[in-house]
PDB file of C-alpha atoms in Angstrom:
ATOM      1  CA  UNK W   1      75.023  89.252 112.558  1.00 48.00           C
ATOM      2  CA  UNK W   2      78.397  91.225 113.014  1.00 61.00           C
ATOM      3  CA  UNK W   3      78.770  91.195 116.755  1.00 70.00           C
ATOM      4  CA  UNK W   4      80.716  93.556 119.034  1.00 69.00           C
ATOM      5  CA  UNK W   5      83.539  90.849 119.892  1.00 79.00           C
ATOM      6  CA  UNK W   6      83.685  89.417 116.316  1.00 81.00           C
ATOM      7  CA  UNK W   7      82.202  86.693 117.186  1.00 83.00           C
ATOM      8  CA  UNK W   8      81.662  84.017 113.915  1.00 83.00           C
ATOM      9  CA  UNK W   9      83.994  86.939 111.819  1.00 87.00           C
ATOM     10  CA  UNK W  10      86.929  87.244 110.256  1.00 90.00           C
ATOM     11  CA  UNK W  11      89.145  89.558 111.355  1.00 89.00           C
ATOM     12  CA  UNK W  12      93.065  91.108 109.931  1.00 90.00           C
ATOM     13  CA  UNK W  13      95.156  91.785 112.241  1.00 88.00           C
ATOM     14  CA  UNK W  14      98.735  93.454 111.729  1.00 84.00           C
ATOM     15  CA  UNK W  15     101.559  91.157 113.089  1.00 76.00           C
ATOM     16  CA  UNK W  16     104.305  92.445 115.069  1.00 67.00           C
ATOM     17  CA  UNK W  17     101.581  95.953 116.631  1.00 72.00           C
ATOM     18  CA  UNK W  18     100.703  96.745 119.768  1.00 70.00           C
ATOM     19  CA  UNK W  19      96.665  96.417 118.388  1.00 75.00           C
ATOM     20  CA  UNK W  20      97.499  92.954 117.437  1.00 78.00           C
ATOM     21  CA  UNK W  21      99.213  91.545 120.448  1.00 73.00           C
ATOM     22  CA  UNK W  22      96.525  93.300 122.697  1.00 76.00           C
ATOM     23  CA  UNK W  23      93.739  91.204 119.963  1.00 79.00           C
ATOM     24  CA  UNK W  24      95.518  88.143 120.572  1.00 78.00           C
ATOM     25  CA  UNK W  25      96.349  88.448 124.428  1.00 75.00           C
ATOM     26  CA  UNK W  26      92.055  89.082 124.934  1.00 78.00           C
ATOM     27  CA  UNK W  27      91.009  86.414 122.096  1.00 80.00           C
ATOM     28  CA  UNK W  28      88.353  84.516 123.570  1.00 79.00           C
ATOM     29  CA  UNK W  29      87.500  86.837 126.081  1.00 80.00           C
ATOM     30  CA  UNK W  30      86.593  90.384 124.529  1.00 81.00           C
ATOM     31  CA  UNK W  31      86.848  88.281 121.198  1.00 82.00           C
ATOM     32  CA  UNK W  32      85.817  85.810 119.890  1.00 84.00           C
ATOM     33  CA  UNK W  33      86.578  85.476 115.990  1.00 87.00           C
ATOM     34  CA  UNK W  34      85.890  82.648 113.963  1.00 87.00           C
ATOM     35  CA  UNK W  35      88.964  83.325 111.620  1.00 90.00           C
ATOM     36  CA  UNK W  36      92.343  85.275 112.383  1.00 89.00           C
ATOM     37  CA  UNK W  37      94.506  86.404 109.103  1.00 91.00           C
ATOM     38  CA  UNK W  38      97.887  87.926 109.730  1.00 88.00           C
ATOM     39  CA  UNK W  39      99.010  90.591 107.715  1.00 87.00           C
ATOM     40  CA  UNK W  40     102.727  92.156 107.302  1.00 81.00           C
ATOM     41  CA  UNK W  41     101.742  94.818 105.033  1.00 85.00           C
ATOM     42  CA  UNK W  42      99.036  96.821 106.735  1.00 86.00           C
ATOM     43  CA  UNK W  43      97.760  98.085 102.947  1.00 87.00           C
ATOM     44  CA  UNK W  44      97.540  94.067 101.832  1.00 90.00           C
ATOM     45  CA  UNK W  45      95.078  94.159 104.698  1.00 91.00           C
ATOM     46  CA  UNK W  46      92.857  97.509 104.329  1.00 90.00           C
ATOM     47  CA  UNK W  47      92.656  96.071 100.559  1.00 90.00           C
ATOM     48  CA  UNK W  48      91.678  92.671 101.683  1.00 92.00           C
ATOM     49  CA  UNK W  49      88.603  94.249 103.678  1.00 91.00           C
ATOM     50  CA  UNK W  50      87.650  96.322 100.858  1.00 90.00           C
ATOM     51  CA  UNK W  51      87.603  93.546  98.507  1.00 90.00           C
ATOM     52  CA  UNK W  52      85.303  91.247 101.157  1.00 89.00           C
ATOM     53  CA  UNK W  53      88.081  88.815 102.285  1.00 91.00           C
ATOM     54  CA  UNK W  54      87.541  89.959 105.909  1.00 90.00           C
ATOM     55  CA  UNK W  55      85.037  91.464 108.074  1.00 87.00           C
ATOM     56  CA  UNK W  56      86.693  93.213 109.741  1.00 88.00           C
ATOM     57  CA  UNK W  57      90.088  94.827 111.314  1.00 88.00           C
ATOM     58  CA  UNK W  58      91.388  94.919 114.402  1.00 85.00           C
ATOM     59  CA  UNK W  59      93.952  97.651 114.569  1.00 83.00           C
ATOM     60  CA  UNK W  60      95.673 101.333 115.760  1.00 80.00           C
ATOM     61  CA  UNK W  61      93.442 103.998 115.605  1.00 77.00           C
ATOM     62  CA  UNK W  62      95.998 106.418 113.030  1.00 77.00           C
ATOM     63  CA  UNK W  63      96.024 103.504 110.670  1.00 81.00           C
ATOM     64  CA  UNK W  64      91.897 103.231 110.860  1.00 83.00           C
ATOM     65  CA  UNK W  65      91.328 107.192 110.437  1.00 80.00           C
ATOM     66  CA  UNK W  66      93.874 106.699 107.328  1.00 82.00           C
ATOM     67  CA  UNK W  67      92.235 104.140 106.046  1.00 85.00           C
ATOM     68  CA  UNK W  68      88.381 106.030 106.270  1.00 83.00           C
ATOM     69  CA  UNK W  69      89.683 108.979 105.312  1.00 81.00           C
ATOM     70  CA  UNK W  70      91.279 107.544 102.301  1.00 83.00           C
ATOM     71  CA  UNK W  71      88.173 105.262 101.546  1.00 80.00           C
ATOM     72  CA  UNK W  72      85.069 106.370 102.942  1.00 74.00           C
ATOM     73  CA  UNK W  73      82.043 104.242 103.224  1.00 77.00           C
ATOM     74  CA  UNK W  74      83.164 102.277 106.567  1.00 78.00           C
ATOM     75  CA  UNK W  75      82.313 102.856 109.975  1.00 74.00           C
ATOM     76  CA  UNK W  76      84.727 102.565 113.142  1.00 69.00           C
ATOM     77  CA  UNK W  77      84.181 102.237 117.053  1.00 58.00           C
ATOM     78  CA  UNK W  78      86.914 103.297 119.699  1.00 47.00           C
ATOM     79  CA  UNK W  79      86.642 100.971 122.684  1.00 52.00           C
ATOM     80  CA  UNK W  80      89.509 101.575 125.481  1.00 47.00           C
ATOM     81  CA  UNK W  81      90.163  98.245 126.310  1.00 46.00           C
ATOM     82  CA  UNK W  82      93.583  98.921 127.438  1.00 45.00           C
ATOM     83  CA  UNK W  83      96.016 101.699 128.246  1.00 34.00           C
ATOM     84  CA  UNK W  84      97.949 101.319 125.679  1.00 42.00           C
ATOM     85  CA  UNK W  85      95.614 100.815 122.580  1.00 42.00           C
ATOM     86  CA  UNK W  86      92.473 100.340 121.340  1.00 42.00           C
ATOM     87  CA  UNK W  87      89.778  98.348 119.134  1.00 45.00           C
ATOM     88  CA  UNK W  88      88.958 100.395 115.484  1.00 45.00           C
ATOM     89  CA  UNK W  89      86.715  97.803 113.736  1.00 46.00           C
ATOM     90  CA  UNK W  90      86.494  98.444 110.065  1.00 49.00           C
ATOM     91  CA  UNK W  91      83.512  96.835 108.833  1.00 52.00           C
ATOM     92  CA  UNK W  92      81.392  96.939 105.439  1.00 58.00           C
ATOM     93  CA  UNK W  93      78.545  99.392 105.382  1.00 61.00           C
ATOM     94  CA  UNK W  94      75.442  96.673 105.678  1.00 64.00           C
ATOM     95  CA  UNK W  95      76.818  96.235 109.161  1.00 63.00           C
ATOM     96  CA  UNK W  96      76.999  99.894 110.119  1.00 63.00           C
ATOM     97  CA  UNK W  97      73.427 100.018 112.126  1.00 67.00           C
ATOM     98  CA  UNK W  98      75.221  97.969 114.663  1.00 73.00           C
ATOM     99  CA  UNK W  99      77.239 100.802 115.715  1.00 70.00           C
ATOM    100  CA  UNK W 100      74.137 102.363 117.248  1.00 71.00           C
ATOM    101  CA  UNK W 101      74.410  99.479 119.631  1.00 77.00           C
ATOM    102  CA  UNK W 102      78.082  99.399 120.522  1.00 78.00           C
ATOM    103  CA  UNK W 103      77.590 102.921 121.281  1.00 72.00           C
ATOM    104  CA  UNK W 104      74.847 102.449 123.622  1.00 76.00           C
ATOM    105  CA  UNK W 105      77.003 100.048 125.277  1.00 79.00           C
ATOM    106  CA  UNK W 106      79.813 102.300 125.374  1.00 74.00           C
ATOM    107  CA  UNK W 107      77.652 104.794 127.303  1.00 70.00           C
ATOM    108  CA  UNK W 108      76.772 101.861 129.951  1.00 74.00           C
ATOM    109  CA  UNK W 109      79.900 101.325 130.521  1.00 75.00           C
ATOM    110  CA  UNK W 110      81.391 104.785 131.312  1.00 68.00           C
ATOM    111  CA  UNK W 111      79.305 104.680 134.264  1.00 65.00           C
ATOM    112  CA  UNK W 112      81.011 101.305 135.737  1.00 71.00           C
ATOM    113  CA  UNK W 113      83.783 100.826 137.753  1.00 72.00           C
ATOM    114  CA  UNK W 114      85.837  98.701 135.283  1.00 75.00           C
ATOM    115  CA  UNK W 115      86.021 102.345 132.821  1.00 71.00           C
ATOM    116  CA  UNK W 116      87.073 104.800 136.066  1.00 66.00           C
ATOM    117  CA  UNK W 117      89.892 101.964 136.613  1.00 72.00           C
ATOM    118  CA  UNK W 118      90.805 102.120 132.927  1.00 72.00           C
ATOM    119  CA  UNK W 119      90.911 105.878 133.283  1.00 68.00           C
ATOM    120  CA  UNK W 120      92.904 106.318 136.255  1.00 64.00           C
ATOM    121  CA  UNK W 121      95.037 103.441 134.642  1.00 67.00           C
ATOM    122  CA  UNK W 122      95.504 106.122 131.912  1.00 59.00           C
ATOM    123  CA  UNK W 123      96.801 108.814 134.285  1.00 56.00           C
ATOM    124  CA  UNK W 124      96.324 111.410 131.455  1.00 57.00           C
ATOM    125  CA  UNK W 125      92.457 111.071 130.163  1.00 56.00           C
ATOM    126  CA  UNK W 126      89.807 112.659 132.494  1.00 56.00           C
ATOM    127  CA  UNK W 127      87.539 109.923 133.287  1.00 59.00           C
ATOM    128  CA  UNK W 128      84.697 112.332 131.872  1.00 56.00           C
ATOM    129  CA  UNK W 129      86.488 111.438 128.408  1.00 48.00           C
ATOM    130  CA  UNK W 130      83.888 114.361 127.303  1.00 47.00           C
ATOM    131  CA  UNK W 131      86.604 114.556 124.505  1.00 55.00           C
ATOM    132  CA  UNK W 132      87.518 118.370 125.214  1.00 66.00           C
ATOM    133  CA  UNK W 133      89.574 118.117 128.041  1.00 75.00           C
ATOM    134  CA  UNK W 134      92.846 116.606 128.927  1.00 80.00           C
ATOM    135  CA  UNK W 135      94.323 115.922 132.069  1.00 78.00           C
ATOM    136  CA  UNK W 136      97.384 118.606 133.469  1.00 85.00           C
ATOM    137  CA  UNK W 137     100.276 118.116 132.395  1.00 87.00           C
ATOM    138  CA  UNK W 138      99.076 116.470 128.695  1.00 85.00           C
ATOM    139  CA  UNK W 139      98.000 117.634 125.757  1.00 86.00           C
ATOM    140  CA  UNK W 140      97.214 117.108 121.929  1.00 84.00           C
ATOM    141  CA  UNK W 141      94.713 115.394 120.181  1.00 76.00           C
ATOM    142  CA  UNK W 142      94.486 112.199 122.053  1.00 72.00           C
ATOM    143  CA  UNK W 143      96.294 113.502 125.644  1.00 77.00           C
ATOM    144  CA  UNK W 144      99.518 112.327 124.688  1.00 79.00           C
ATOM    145  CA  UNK W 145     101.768 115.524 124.301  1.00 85.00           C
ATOM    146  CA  UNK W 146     103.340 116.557 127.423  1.00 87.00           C
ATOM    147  CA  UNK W 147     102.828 119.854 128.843  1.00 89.00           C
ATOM    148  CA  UNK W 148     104.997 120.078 132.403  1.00 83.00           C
ATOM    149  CA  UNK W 149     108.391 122.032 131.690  1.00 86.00           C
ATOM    150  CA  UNK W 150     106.890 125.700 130.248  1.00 92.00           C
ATOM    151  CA  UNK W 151     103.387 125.493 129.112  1.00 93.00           C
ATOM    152  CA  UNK W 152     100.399 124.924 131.102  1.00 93.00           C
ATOM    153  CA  UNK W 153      97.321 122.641 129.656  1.00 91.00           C
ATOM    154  CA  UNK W 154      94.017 124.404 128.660  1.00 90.00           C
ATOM    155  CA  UNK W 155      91.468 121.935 127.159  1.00 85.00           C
ATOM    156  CA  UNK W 156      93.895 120.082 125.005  1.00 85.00           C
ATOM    157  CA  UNK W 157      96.367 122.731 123.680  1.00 90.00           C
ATOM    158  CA  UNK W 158      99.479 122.968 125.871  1.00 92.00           C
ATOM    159  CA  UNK W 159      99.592 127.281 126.152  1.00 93.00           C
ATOM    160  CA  UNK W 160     103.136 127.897 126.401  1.00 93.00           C
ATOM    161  CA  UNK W 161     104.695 130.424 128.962  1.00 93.00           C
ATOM    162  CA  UNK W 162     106.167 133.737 126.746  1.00 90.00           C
ATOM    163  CA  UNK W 163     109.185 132.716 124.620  1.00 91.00           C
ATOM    164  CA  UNK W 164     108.175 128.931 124.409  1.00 93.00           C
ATOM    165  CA  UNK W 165     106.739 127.356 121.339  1.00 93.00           C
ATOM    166  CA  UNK W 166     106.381 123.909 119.679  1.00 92.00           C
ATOM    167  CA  UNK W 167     102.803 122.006 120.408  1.00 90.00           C
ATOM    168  CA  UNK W 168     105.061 120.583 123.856  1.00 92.00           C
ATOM    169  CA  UNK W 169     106.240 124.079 124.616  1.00 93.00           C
ATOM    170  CA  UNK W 170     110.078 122.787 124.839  1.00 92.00           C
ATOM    171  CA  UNK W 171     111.792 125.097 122.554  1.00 93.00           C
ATOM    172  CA  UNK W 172     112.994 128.345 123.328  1.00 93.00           C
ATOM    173  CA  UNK W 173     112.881 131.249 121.070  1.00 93.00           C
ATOM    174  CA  UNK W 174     115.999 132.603 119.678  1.00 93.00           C
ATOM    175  CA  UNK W 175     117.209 135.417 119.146  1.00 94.00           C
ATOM    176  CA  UNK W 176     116.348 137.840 116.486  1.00 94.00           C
ATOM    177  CA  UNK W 177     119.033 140.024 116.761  1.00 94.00           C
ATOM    178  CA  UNK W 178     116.149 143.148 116.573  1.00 94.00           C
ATOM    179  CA  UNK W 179     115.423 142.344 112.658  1.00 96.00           C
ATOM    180  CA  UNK W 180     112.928 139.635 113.289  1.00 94.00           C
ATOM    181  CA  UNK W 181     110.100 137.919 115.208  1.00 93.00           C
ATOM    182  CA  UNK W 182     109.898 134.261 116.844  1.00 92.00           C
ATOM    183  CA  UNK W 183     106.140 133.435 117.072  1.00 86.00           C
ATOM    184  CA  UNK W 184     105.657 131.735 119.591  1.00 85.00           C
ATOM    185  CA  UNK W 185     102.617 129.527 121.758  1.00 87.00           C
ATOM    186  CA  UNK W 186     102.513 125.610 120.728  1.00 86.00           C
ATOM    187  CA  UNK W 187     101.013 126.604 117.416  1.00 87.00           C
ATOM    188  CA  UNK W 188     104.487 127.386 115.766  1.00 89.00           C
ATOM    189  CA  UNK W 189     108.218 126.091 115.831  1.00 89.00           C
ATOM    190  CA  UNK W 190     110.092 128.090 117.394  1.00 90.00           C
ATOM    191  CA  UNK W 191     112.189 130.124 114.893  1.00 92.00           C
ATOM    192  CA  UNK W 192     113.202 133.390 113.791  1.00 93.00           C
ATOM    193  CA  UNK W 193     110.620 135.351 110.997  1.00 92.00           C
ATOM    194  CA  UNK W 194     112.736 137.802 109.808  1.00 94.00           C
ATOM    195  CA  UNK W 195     112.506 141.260 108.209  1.00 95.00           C
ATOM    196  CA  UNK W 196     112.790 142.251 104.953  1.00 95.00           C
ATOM    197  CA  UNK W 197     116.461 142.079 104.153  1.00 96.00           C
ATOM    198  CA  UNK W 198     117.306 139.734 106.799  1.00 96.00           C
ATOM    199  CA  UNK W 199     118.158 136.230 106.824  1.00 95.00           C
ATOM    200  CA  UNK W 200     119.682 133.301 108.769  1.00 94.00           C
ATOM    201  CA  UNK W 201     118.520 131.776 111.637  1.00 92.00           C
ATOM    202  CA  UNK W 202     119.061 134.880 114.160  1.00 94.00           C
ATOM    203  CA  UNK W 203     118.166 137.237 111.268  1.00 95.00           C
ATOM    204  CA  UNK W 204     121.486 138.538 111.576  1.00 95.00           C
ATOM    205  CA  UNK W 205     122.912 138.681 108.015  1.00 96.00           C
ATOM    206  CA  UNK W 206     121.749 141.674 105.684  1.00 96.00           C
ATOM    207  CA  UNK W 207     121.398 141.217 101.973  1.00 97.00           C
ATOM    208  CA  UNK W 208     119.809 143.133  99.645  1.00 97.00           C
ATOM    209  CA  UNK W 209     119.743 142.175  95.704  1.00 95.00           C
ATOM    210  CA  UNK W 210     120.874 145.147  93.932  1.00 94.00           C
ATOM    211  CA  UNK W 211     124.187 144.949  96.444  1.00 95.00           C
ATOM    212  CA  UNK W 212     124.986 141.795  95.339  1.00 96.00           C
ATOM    213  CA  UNK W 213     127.952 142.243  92.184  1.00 95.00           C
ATOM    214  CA  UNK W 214     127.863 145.394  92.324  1.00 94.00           C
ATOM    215  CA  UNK W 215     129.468 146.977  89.197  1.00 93.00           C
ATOM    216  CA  UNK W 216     129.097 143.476  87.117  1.00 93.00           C
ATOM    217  CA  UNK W 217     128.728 143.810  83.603  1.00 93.00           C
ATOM    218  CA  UNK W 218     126.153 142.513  82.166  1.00 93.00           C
ATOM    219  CA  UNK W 219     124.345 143.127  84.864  1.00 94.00           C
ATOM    220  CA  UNK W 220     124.385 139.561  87.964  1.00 95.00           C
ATOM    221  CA  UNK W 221     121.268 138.060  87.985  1.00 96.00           C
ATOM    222  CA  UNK W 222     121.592 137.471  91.851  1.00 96.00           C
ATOM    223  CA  UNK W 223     119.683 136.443  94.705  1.00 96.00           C
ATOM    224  CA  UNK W 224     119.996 136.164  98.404  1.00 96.00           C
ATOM    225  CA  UNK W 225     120.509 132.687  99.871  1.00 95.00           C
ATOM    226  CA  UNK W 226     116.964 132.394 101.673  1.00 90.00           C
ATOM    227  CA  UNK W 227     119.233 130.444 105.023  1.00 91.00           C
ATOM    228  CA  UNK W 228     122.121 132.332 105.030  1.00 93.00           C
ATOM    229  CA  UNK W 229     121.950 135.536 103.487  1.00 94.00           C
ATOM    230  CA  UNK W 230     124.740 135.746 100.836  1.00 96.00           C
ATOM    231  CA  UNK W 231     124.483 136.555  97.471  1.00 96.00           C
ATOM    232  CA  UNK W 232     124.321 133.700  94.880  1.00 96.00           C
ATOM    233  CA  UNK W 233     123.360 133.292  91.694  1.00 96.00           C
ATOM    234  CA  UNK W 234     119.364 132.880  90.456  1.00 96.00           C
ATOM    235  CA  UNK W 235     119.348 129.301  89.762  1.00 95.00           C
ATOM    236  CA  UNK W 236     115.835 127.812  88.373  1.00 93.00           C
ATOM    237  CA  UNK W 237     113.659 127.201  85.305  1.00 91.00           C
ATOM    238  CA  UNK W 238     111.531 130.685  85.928  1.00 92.00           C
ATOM    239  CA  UNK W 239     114.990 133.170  86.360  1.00 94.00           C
ATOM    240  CA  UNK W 240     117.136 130.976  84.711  1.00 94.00           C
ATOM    241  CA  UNK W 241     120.542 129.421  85.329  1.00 95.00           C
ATOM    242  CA  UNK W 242     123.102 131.695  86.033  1.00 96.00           C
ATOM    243  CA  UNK W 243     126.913 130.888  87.028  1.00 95.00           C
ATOM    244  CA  UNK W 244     130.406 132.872  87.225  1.00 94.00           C
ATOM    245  CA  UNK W 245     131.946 134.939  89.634  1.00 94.00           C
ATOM    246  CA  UNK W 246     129.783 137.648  89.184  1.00 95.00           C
ATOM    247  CA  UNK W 247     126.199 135.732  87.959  1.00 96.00           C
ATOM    248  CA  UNK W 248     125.889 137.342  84.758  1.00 95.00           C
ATOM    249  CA  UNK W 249     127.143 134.251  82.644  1.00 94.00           C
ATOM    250  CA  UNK W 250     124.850 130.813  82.065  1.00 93.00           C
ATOM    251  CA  UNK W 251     126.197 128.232  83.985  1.00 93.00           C
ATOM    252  CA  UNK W 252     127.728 125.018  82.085  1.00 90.00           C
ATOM    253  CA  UNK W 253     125.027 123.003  80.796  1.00 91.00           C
ATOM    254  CA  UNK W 254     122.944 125.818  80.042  1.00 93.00           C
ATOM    255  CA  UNK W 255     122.477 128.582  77.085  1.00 93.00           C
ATOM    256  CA  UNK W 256     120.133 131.555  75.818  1.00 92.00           C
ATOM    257  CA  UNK W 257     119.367 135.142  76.440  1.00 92.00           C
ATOM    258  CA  UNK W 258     117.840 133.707  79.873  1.00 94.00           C
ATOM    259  CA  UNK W 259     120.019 130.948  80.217  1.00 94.00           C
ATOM    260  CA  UNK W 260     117.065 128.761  80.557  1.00 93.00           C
ATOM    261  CA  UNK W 261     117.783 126.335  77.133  1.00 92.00           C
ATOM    262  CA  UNK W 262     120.021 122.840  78.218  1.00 92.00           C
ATOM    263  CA  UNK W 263     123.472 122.396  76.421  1.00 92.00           C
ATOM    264  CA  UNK W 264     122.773 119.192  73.994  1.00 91.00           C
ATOM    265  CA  UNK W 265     126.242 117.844  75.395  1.00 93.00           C
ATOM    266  CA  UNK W 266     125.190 114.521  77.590  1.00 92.00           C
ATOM    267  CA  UNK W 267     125.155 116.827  80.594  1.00 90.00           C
ATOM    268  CA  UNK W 268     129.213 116.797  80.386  1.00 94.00           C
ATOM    269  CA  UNK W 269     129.972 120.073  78.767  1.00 93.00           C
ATOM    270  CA  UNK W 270     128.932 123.689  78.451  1.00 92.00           C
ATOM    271  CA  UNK W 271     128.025 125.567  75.191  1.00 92.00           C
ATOM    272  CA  UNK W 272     126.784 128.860  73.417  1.00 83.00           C
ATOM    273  CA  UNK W 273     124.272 127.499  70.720  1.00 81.00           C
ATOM    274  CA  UNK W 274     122.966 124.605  72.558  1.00 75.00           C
ATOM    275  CA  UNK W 275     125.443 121.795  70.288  1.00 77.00           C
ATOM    276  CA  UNK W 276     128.616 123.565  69.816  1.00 88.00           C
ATOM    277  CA  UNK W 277     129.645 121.879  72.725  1.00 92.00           C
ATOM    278  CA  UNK W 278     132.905 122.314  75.121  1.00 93.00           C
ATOM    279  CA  UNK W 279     133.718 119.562  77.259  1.00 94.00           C
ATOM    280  CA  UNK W 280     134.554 119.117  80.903  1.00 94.00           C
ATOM    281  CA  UNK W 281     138.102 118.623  81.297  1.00 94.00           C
ATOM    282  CA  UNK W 282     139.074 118.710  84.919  1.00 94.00           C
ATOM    283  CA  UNK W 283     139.689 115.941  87.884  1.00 93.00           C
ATOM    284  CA  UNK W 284     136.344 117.501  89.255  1.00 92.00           C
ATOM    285  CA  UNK W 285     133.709 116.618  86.829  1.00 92.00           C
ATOM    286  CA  UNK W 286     135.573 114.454  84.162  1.00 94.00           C
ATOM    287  CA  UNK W 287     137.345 114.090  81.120  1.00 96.00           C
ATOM    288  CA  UNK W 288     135.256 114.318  78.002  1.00 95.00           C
ATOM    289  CA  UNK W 289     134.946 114.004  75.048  1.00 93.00           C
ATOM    290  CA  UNK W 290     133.158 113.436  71.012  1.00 92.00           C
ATOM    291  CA  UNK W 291     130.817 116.246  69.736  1.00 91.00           C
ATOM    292  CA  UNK W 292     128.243 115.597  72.764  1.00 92.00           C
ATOM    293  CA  UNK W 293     130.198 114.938  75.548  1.00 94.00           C
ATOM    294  CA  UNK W 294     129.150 111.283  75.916  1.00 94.00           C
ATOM    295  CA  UNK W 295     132.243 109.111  75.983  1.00 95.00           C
ATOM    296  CA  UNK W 296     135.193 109.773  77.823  1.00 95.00           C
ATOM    297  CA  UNK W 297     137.788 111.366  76.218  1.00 94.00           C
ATOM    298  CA  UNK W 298     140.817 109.172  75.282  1.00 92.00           C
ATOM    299  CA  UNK W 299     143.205 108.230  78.108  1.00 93.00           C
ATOM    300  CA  UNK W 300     140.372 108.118  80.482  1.00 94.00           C
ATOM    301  CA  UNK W 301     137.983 105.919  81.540  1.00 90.00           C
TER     302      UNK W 301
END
């Protein structure tokens, strides 16, 4: 029978982890395996307990939600044995009605002494551990976000004071410069949204489209620079791939009505038809040459 400590198991562990020195430090004590295998590769040993090697893991508790989140079919317990980790045993699904039991031992045990010294050891996980709460001053998930420069804790969200944001409430708002918006509360990071028309970080910098090349003929095929706000040339497979000074010629490499068709040259020339090629010649991007662009041309190497 699979026991609580291990006991008559054999357990992975991952070498060189908190989990596993706290495993090894208590082996004997809170367990008792009958076989230890090190792992360096945490995904050798997730694969070794699928495929029956082991009966089970000892190890963080991000790597076991991973793990049954990815794989499904296993069962885990949480069991604080220290302040700075914890016990996530992955085991097959036959010995899942165990579980039951560890809980019920669990519950026996938040009534004792040993758990309100664990807690207090803690500093930052009400000894309720009723899961909704943390303790002021923390927040997140598991209590371990600080909230104490300008947010306040309110169940386990950190509400920040106004013009704080990040889930720690550390990062001050900028400013918008009257074109934008910085969200914030711990639920967003702390930067500018700005208006139509307005772009870089302090939604400063203007741009609209049809003032970008103004006069160009053929008409640019422009866009604003989504960080800074200056006009550049559309540049992608849907708009196509547009160069010059004014954005209304392909760009080398590229050809066609939408300048969406790739020159045939080795990536080392520009052209009109898509072979006719015309090869780089400058100290920039080479010296090239043949009808493709592929070798270099002669003097160079």
């Amino acid at each position: 029978t699979f026991a609580a400590d291990a006991a008559g198991s054999t357990v992975g562990i991952l070498t060189g982890s908190t989990a596993a020195y706290h495993f090894l430090n208590n082996q004997g004590t809170l367990f008792r395996p009958a076989t230890v295998r090190y792992y360096s590769k945490s995904t050798v040993m997730w694969d070794a307990l699928v495929a029956g090697e082991l009966d089970a893991v000892y190890a963080d508790r991000t790597g076991a939600e991973a793990f049954q989140s990815a794989q499904g079919g296993y069962q885990r317990l949480y069991f604080d044995a220290s302040p700075g980790g914890g016990v996530a045993f992955g085991c097959h699904p036959e010995y899942g009605h165990l579980l039951k039991a560890l809980n019920e031992g669990l519950v026996a045990y938040k009534v004792s002494a040993a758990y309100r010294n664990l807690c207090n050891a803690s500093g930052h996980v009400p000894c309720d551990c009723n899961g909704t709460e943390c303790a002021s001053g923390w927040s997140g998930t598991y209590c371990d976000v600080r909230c104490i420069k300008h947010g306040h804790t309110e169940g386990k969200v950190c509400v920040c004071d106004t013009g704080y944001s990040t889930a720690d409430c550390s990062v001050l708002c900028p400013d918008c410069s009257g074109h934008g918006t910085c969200f914030d509360n711990s639920f967003h990071d702390g930067t500018c949204v700005c208006d139509q028309d307005w772009y870089d970080p302090n939604c400063k910098t203007r741009c609209v489209v049809s003032e970008c090349f103004v006069g160009a003929s053929p008409a640019a095929r422009a866009q604003c620079n989504a960080t800074t706000g200056q006009c550049e040339c559309q540049f992608d497979a849907i708009a196509g791939y547009w160069g010059g000074d004014q954005c209304n010629v392909c760009y080398d490499g590229y050809y066609g009505t939408s300048c969406q068709q790739t020159c045939n040259c080795s990536g080392h020339g520009a052209c009109t038809m898509g072979t006719d090629c015309s090869c780089f010649r400058d100290e920039v991007r080479g010296h090239w040459g043949q009808s493709d662009c592929s070798v270099c041309a002669e003097g160079y190497v």
